[in-house]
PDB file of C-alpha atoms and ligand atoms in Angstrom:
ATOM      1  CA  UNK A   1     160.867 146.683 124.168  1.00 75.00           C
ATOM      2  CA  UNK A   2     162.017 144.337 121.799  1.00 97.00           C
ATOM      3  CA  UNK A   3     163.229 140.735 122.054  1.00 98.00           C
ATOM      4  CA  UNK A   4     164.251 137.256 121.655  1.00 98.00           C
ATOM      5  CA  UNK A   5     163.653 133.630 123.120  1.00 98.00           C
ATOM      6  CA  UNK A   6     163.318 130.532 123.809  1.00 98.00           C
ATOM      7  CA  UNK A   7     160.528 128.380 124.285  1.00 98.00           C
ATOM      8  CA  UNK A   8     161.276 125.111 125.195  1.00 98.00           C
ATOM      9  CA  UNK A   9     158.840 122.422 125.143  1.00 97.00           C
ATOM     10  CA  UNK A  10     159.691 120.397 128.664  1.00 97.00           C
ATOM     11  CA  UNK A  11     159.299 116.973 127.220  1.00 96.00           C
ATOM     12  CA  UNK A  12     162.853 115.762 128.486  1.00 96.00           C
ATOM     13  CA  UNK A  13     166.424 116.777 128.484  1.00 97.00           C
ATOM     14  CA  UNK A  14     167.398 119.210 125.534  1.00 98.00           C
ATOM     15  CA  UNK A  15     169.824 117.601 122.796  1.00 98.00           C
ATOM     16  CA  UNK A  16     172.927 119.374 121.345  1.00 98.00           C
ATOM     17  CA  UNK A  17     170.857 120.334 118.559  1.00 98.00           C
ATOM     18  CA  UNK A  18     168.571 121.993 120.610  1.00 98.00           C
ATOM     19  CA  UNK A  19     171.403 123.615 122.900  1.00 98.00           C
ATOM     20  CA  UNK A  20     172.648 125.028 119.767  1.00 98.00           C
ATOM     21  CA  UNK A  21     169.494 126.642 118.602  1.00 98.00           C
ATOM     22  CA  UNK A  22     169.145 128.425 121.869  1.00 98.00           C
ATOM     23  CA  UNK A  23     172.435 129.201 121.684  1.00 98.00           C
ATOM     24  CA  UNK A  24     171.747 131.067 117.856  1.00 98.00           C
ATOM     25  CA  UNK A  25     168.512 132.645 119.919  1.00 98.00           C
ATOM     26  CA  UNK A  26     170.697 133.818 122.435  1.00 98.00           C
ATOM     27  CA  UNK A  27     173.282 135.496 119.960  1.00 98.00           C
ATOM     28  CA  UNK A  28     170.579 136.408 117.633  1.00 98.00           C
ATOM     29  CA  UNK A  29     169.086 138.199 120.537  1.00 98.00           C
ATOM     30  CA  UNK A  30     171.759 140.027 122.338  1.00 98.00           C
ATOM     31  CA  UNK A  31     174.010 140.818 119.307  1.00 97.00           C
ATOM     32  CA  UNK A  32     171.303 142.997 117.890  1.00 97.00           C
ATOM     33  CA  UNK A  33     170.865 144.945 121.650  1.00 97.00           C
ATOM     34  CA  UNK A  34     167.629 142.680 122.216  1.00 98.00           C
ATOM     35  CA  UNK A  35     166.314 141.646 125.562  1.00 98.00           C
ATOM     36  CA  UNK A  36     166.510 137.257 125.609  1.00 98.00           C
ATOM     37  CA  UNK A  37     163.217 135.898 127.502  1.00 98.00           C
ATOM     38  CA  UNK A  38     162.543 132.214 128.891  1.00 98.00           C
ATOM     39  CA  UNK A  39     159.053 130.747 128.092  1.00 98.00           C
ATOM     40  CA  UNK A  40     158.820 127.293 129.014  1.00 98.00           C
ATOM     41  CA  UNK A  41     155.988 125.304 126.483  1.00 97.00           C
ATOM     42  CA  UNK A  42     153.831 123.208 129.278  1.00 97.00           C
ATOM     43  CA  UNK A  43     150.825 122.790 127.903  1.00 96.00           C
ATOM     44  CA  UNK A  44     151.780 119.490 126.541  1.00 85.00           C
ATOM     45  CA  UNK A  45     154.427 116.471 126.382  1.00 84.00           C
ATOM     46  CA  UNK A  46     155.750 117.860 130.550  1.00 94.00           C
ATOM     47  CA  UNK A  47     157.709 115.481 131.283  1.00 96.00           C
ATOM     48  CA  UNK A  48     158.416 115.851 135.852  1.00 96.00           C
ATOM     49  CA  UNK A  49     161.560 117.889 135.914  1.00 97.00           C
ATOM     50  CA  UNK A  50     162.340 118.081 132.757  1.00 98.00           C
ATOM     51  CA  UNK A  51     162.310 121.919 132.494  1.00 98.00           C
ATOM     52  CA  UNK A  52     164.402 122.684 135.625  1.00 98.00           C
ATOM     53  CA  UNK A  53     167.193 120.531 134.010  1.00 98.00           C
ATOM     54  CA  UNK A  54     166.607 121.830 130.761  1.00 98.00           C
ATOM     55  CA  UNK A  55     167.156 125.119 132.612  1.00 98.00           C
ATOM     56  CA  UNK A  56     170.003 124.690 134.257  1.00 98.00           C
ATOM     57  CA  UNK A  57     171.757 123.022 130.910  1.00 98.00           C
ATOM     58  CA  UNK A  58     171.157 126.527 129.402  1.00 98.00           C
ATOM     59  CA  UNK A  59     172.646 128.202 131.996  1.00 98.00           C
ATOM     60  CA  UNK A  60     175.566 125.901 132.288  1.00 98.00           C
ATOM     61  CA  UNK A  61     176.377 126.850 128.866  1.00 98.00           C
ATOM     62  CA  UNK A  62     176.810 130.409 129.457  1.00 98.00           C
ATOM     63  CA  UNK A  63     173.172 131.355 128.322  1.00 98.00           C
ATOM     64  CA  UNK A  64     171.356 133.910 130.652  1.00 98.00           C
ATOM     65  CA  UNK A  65     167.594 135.452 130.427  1.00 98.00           C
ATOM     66  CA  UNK A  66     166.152 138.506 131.545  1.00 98.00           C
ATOM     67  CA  UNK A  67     163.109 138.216 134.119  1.00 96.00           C
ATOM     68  CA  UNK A  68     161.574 135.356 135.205  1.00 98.00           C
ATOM     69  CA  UNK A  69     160.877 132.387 132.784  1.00 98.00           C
ATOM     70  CA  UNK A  70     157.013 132.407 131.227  1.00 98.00           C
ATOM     71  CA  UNK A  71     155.252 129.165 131.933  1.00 98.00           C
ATOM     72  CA  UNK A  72     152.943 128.735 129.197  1.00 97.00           C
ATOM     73  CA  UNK A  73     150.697 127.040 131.240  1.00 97.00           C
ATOM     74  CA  UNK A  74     149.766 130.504 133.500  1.00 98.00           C
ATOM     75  CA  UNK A  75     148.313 132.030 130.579  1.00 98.00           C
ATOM     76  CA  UNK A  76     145.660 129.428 129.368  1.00 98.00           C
ATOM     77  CA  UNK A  77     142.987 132.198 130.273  1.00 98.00           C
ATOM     78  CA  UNK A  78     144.508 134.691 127.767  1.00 98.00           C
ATOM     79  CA  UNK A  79     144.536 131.520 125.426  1.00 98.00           C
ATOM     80  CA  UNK A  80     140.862 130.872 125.923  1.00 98.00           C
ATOM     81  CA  UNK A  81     139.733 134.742 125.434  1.00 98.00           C
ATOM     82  CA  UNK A  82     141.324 134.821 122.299  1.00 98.00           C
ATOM     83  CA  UNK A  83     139.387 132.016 121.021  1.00 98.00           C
ATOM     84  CA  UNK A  84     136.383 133.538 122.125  1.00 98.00           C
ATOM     85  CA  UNK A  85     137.894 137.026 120.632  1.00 97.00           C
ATOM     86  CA  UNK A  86     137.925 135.455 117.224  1.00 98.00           C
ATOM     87  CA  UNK A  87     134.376 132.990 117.585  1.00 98.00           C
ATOM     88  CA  UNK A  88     132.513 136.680 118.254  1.00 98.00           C
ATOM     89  CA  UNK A  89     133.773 137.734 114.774  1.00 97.00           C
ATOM     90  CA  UNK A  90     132.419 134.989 113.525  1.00 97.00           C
ATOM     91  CA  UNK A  91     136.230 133.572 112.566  1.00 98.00           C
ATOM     92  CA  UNK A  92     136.193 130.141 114.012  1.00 98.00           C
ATOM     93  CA  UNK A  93     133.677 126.540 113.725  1.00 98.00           C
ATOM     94  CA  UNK A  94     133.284 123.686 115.679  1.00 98.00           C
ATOM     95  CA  UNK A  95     135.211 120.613 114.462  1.00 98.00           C
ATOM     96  CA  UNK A  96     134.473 116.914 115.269  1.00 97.00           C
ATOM     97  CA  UNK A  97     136.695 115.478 113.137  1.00 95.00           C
ATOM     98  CA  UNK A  98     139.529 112.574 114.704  1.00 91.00           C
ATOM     99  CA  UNK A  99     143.097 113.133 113.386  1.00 88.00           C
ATOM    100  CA  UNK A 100     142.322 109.848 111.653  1.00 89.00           C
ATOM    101  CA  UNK A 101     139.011 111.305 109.619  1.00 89.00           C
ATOM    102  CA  UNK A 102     140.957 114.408 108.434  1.00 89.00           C
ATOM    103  CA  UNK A 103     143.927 112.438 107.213  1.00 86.00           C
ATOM    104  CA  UNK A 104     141.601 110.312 105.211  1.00 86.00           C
ATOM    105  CA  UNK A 105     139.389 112.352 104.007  1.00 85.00           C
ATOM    106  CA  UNK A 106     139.229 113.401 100.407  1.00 81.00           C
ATOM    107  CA  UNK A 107     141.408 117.252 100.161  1.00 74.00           C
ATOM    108  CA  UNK A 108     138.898 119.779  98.818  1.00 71.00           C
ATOM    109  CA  UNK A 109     139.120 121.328  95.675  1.00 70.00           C
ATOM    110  CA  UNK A 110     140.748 124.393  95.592  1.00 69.00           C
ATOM    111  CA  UNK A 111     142.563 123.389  98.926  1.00 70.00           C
ATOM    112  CA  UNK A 112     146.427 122.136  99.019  1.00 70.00           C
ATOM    113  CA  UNK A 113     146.463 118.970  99.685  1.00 72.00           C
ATOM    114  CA  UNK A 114     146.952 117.647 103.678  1.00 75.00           C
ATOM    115  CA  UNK A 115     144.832 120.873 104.558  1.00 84.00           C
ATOM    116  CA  UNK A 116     141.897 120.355 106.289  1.00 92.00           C
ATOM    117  CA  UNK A 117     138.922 119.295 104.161  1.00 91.00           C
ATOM    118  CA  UNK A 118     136.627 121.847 105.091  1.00 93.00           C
ATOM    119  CA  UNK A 119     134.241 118.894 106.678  1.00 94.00           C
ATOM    120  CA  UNK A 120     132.778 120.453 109.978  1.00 97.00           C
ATOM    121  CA  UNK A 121     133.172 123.992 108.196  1.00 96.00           C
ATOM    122  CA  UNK A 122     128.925 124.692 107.234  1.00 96.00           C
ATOM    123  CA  UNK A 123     127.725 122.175 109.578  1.00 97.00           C
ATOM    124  CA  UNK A 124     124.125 123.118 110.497  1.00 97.00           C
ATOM    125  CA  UNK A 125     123.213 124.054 114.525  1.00 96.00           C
ATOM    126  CA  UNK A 126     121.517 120.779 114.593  1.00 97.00           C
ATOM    127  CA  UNK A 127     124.098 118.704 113.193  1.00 97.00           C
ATOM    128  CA  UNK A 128     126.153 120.452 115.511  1.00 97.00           C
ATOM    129  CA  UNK A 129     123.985 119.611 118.301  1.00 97.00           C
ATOM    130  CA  UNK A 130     124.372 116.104 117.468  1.00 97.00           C
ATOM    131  CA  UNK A 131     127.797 115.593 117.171  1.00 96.00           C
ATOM    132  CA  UNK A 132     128.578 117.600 120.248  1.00 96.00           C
ATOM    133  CA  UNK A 133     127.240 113.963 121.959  1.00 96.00           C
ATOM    134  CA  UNK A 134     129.707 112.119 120.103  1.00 93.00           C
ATOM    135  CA  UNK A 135     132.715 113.596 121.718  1.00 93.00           C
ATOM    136  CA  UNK A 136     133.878 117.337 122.656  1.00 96.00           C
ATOM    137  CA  UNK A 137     134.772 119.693 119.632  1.00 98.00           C
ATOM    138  CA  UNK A 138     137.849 121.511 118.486  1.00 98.00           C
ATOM    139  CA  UNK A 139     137.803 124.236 117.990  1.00 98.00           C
ATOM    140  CA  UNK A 140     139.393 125.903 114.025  1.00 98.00           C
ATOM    141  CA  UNK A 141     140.045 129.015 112.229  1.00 98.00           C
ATOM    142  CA  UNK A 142     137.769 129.796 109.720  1.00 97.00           C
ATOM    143  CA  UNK A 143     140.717 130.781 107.557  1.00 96.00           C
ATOM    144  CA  UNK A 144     140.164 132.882 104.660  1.00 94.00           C
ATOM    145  CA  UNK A 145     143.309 132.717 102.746  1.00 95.00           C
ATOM    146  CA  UNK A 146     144.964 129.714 101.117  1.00 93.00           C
ATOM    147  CA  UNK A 147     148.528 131.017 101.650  1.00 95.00           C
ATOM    148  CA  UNK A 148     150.605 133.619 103.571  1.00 98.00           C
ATOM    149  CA  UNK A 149     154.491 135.047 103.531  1.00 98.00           C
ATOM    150  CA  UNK A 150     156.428 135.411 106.076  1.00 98.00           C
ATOM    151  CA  UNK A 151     159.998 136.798 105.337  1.00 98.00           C
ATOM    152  CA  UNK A 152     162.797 134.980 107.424  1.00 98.00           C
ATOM    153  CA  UNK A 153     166.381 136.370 107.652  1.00 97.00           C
ATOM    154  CA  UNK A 154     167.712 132.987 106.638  1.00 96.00           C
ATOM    155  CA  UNK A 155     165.286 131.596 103.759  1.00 96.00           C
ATOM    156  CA  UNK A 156     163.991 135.120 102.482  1.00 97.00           C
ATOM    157  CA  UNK A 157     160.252 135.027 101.177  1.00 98.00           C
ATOM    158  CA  UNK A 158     158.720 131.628 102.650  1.00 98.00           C
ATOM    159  CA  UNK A 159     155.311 131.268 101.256  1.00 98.00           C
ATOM    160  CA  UNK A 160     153.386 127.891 103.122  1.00 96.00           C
ATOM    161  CA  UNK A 161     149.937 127.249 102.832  1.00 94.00           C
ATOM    162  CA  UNK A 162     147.307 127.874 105.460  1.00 95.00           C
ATOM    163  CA  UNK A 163     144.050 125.787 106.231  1.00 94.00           C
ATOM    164  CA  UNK A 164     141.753 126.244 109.240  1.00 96.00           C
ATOM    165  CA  UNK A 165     144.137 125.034 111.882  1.00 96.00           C
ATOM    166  CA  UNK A 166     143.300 124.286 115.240  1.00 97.00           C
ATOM    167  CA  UNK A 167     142.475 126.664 117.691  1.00 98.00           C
ATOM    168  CA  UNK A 168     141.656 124.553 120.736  1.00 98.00           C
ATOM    169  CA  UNK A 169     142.061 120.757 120.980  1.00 97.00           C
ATOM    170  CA  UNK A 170     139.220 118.569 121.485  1.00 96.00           C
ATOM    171  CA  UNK A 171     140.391 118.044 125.323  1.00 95.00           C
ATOM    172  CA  UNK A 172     140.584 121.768 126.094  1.00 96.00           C
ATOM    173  CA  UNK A 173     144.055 122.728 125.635  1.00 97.00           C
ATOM    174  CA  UNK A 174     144.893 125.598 123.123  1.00 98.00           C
ATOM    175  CA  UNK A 175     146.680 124.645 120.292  1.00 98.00           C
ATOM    176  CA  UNK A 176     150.484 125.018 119.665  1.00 97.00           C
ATOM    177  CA  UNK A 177     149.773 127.594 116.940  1.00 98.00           C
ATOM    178  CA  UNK A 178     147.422 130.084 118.896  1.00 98.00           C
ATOM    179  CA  UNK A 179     149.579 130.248 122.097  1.00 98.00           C
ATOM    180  CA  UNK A 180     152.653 130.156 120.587  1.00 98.00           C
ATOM    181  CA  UNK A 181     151.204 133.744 118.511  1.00 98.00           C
ATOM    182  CA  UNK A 182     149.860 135.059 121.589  1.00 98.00           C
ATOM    183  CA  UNK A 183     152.485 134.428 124.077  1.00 98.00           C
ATOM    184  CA  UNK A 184     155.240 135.691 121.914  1.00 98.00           C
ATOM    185  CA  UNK A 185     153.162 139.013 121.611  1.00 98.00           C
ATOM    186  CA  UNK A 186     152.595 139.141 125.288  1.00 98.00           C
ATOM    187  CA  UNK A 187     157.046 138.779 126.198  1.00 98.00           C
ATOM    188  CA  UNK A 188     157.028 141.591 123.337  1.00 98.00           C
ATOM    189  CA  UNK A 189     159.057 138.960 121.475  1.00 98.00           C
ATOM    190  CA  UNK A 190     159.899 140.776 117.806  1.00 98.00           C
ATOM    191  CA  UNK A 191     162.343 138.000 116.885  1.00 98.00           C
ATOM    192  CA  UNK A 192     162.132 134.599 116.460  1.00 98.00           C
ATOM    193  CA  UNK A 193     165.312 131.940 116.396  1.00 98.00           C
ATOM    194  CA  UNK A 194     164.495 128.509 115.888  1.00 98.00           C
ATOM    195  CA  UNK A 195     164.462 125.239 114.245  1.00 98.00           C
ATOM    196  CA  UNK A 196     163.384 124.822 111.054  1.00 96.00           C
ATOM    197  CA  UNK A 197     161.123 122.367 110.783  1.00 96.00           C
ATOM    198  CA  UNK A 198     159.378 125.107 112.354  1.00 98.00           C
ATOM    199  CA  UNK A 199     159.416 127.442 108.755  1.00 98.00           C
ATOM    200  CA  UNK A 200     156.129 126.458 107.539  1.00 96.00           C
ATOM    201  CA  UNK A 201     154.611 127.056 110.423  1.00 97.00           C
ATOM    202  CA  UNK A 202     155.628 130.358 110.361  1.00 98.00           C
ATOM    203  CA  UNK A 203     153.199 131.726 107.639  1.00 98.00           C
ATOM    204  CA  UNK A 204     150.473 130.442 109.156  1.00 97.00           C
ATOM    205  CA  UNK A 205     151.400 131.845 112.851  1.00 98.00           C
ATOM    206  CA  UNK A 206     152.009 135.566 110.958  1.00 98.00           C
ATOM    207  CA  UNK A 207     148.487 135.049 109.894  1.00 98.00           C
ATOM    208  CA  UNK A 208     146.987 134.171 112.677  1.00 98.00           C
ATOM    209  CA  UNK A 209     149.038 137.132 114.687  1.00 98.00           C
ATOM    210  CA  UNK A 210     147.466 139.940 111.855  1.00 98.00           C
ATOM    211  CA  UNK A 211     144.052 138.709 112.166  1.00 97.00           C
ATOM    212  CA  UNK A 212     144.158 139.354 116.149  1.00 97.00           C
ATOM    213  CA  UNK A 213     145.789 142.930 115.494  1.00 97.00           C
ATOM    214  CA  UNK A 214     149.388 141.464 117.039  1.00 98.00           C
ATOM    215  CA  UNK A 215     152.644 142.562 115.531  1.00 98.00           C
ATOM    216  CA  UNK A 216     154.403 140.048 113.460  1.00 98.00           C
ATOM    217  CA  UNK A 217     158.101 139.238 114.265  1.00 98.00           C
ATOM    218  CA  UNK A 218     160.803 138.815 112.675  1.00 98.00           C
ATOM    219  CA  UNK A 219     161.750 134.700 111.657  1.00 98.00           C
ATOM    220  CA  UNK A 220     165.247 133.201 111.891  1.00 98.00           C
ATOM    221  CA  UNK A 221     164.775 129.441 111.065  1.00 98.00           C
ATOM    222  CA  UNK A 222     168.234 127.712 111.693  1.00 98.00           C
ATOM    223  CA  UNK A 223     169.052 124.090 110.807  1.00 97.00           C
ATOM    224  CA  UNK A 224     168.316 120.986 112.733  1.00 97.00           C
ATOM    225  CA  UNK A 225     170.810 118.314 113.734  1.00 98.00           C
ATOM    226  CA  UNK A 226     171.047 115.113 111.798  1.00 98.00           C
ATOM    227  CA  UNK A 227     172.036 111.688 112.947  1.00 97.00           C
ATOM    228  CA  UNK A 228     174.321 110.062 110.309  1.00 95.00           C
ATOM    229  CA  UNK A 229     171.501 108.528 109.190  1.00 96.00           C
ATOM    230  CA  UNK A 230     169.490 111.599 108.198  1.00 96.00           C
ATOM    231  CA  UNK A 231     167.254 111.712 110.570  1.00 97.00           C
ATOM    232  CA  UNK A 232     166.588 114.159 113.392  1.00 97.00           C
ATOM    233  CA  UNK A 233     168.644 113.644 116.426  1.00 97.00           C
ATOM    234  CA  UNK A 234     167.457 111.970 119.341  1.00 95.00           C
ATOM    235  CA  UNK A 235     168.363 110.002 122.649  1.00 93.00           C
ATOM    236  CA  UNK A 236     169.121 107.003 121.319  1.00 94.00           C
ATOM    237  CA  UNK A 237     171.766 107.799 118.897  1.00 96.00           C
ATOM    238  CA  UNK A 238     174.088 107.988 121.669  1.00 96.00           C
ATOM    239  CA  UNK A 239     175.741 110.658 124.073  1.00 97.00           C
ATOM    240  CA  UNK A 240     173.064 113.390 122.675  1.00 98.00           C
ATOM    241  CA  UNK A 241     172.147 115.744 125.973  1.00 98.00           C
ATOM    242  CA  UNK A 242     174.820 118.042 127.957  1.00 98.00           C
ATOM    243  CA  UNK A 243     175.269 115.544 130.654  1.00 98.00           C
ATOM    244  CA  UNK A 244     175.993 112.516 128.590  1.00 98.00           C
ATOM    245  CA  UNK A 245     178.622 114.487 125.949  1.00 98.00           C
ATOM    246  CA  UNK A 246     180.427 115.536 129.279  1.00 97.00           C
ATOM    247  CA  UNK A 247     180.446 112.290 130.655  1.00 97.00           C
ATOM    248  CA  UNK A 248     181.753 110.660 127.262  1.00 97.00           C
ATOM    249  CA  UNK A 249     184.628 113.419 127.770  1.00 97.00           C
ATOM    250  CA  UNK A 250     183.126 115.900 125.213  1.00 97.00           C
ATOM    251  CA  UNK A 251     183.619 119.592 125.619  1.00 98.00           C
ATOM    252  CA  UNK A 252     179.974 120.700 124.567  1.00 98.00           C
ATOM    253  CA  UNK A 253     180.751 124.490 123.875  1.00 98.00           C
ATOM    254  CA  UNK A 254     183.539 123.468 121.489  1.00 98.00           C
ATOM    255  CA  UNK A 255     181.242 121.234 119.263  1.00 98.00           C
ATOM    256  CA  UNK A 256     178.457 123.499 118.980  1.00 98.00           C
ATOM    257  CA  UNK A 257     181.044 126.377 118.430  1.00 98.00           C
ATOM    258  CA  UNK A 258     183.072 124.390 116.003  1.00 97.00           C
ATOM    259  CA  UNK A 259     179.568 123.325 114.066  1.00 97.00           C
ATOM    260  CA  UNK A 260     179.124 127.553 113.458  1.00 97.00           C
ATOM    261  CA  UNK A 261     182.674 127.841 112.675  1.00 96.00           C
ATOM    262  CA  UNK A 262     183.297 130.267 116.081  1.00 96.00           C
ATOM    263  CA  UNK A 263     186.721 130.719 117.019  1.00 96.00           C
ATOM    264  CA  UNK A 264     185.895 132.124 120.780  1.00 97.00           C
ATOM    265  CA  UNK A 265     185.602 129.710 123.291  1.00 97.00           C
ATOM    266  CA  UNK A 266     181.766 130.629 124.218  1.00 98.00           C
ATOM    267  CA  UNK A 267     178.703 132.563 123.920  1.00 98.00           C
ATOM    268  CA  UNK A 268     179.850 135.590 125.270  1.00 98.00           C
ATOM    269  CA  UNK A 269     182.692 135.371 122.395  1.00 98.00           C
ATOM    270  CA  UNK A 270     180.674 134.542 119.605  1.00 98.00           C
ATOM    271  CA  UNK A 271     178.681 137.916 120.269  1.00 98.00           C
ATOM    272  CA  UNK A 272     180.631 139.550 117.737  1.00 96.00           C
ATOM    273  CA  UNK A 273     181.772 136.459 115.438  1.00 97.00           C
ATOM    274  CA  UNK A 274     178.174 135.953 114.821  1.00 97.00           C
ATOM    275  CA  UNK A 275     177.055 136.823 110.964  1.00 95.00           C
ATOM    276  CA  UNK A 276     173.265 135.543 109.799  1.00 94.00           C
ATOM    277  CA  UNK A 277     174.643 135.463 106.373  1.00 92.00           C
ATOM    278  CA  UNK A 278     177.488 133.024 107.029  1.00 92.00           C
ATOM    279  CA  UNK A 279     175.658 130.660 109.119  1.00 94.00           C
ATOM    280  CA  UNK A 280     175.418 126.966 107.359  1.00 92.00           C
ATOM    281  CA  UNK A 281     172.162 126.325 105.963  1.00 92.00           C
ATOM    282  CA  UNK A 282     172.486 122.651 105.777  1.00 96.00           C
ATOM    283  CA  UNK A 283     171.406 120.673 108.654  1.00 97.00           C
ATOM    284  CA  UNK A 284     174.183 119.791 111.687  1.00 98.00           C
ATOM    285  CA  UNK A 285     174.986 116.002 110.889  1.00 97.00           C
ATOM    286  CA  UNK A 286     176.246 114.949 114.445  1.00 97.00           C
ATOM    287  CA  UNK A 287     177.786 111.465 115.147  1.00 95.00           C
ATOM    288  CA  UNK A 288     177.272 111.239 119.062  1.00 95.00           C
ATOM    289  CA  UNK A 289     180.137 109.066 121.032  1.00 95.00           C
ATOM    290  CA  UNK A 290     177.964 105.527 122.983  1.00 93.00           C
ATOM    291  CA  UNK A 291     176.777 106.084 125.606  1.00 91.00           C
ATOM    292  CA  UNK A 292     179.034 104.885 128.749  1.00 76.00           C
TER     293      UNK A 292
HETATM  294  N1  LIG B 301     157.849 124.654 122.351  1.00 57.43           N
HETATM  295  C1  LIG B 301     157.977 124.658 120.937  1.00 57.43           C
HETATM  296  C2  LIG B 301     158.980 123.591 120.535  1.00 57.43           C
HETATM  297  O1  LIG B 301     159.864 123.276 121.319  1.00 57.43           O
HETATM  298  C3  LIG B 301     158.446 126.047 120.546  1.00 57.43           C
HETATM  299  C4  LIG B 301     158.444 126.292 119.156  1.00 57.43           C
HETATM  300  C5  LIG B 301     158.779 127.732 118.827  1.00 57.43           C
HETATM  301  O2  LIG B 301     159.891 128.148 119.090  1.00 57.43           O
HETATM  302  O3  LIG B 301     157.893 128.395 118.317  1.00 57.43           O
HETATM  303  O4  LIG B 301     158.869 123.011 119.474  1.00 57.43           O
END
């Protein structure tokens, strides 16, 4: 089987930008004969009822999914027995570290810097010991590369550094990078379509997925929407979510069609306009109407 997605995280409604990046993961999907699958991201940032509406916004715009949606959150067990897959080979440490000590700490030599210092990397059992009284560990990669490629059908060759990310969180909950390697493999998701402040991550995701024998997809990073300021787009730049545009009067498919340059009037028409190679590359600048 092979196919697309989308993987929402349900932290509140979706924006226009992000309603057009499913809709690229939607074309991207079905205009190359793939299969389009639902995961919903709960593990973190669930906001109550935010992923029912989010949802039914993709389905309003003419966006449909085969099977039922994935909720991330049913497959923390998978999560935690790939942690433990990787801590029998002897591929993962113990890290006490805040997010506070590794941003001020010193980058090793050798390292690029931002990475993670290395600090809890050779602590001793009995250190160990000790700071386990301190406050629960993370859990890291012992990574042994500085660097991986991914190749993405937008970018080409993307080359990003990798340091010994985080496995499992300090309260318990796998990380963003693990699940998001293992759940894709488990939909039999072989493409993936979205944002790109996402691309760097990618390199380090294909890395993880070849040291736990998974099969690496393909990447399609697509730009993000800008406010007119440069920044990222978000709720209070205006009119930004499906339900607002409409109510300020604005035809939703048109925009996000007319941002693509699409002729057709929706998804089902821009099956065949679709063409990777002539998609912008600059982020969406979008100037949302108030809000009424
Ligand atoms: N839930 C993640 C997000 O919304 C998904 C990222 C991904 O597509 O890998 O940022």
């Amino acid at each position: 089987m092979s196919a697309g997605r989308y993987a929402p995280s349900p932290s509140g409604d979706l924006h226009v930008g992000n309603l057009r990046t499913a809709v690229l993961a939607w074309l991207f999907a079905r205009s190359s004969g793939r299969d389009f699958l639902m995961r919903v991201d709960d593990l973190d940032r669930v906001r109550e009822g935010a992923a029912e509406r989010q949802l039914a916004d993709l389905a309003t715009l003419g966006l449909d999914w085969d099977g039922p949606v994935l909720w991330q959150s049913s497959r923390v067990d998978a999560h935690a027995q790939a942690v433990a897959r990787l801590t029998d080979a002897g591929l993962t440490f113990e890290c006490f570290c805040t997010r506070r000590e590794v941003l001020e700490a010193p980058s090793a030599p050798h390292r690029p810097p931002g990475a993670y210092p290395g600090t809890c990397r050779d602590l001793t059992e009995a250190e160990r010991e000790d700071r386990r009284r301190e406050r629960p560990a993370a859990v890291r990669l012992r990574a042994d590369v500085d660097s991986w490629t991914v190749r993405d059908e937008l970018h080409g060759d993307v080359t990003a550094d990798v340091d010994d990310l985080v496995l499992r969180r300090g309260d318990g909950v796998p990380a963003y990078n693990l699940t998001v390697v293992l759940d894709d493999a488990h939909q039999g998701v072989d493409q993936v379509v979205r944002g790109d402040d996402l691309l760097t991550s990618a390199p380090r995701q294909a890395y993880l997925a070849t040291l736990l024998d998974l099969p690496v997809p393909s990447y399609a990073h697509v730009p993000l929407a800008l406010n007119a300021d440069g920044a990222r787009l978000a709720k209070r730049d205006g009119a930004v979510t499906l339900t607002e545009l409409r109510d300020a009067g604005v035809d939703v498919l048109a925009m996000i069609g007319g941002s693509l340059g699409f002729r057709g009037a929706g998804p089902q028409d821009w099956l065949d306009e679709l063409d990777p190679e002539g998609l912008p590359r600059e982020p969406w600048v979008v100037r949302p109407p108030a809000l009424g």
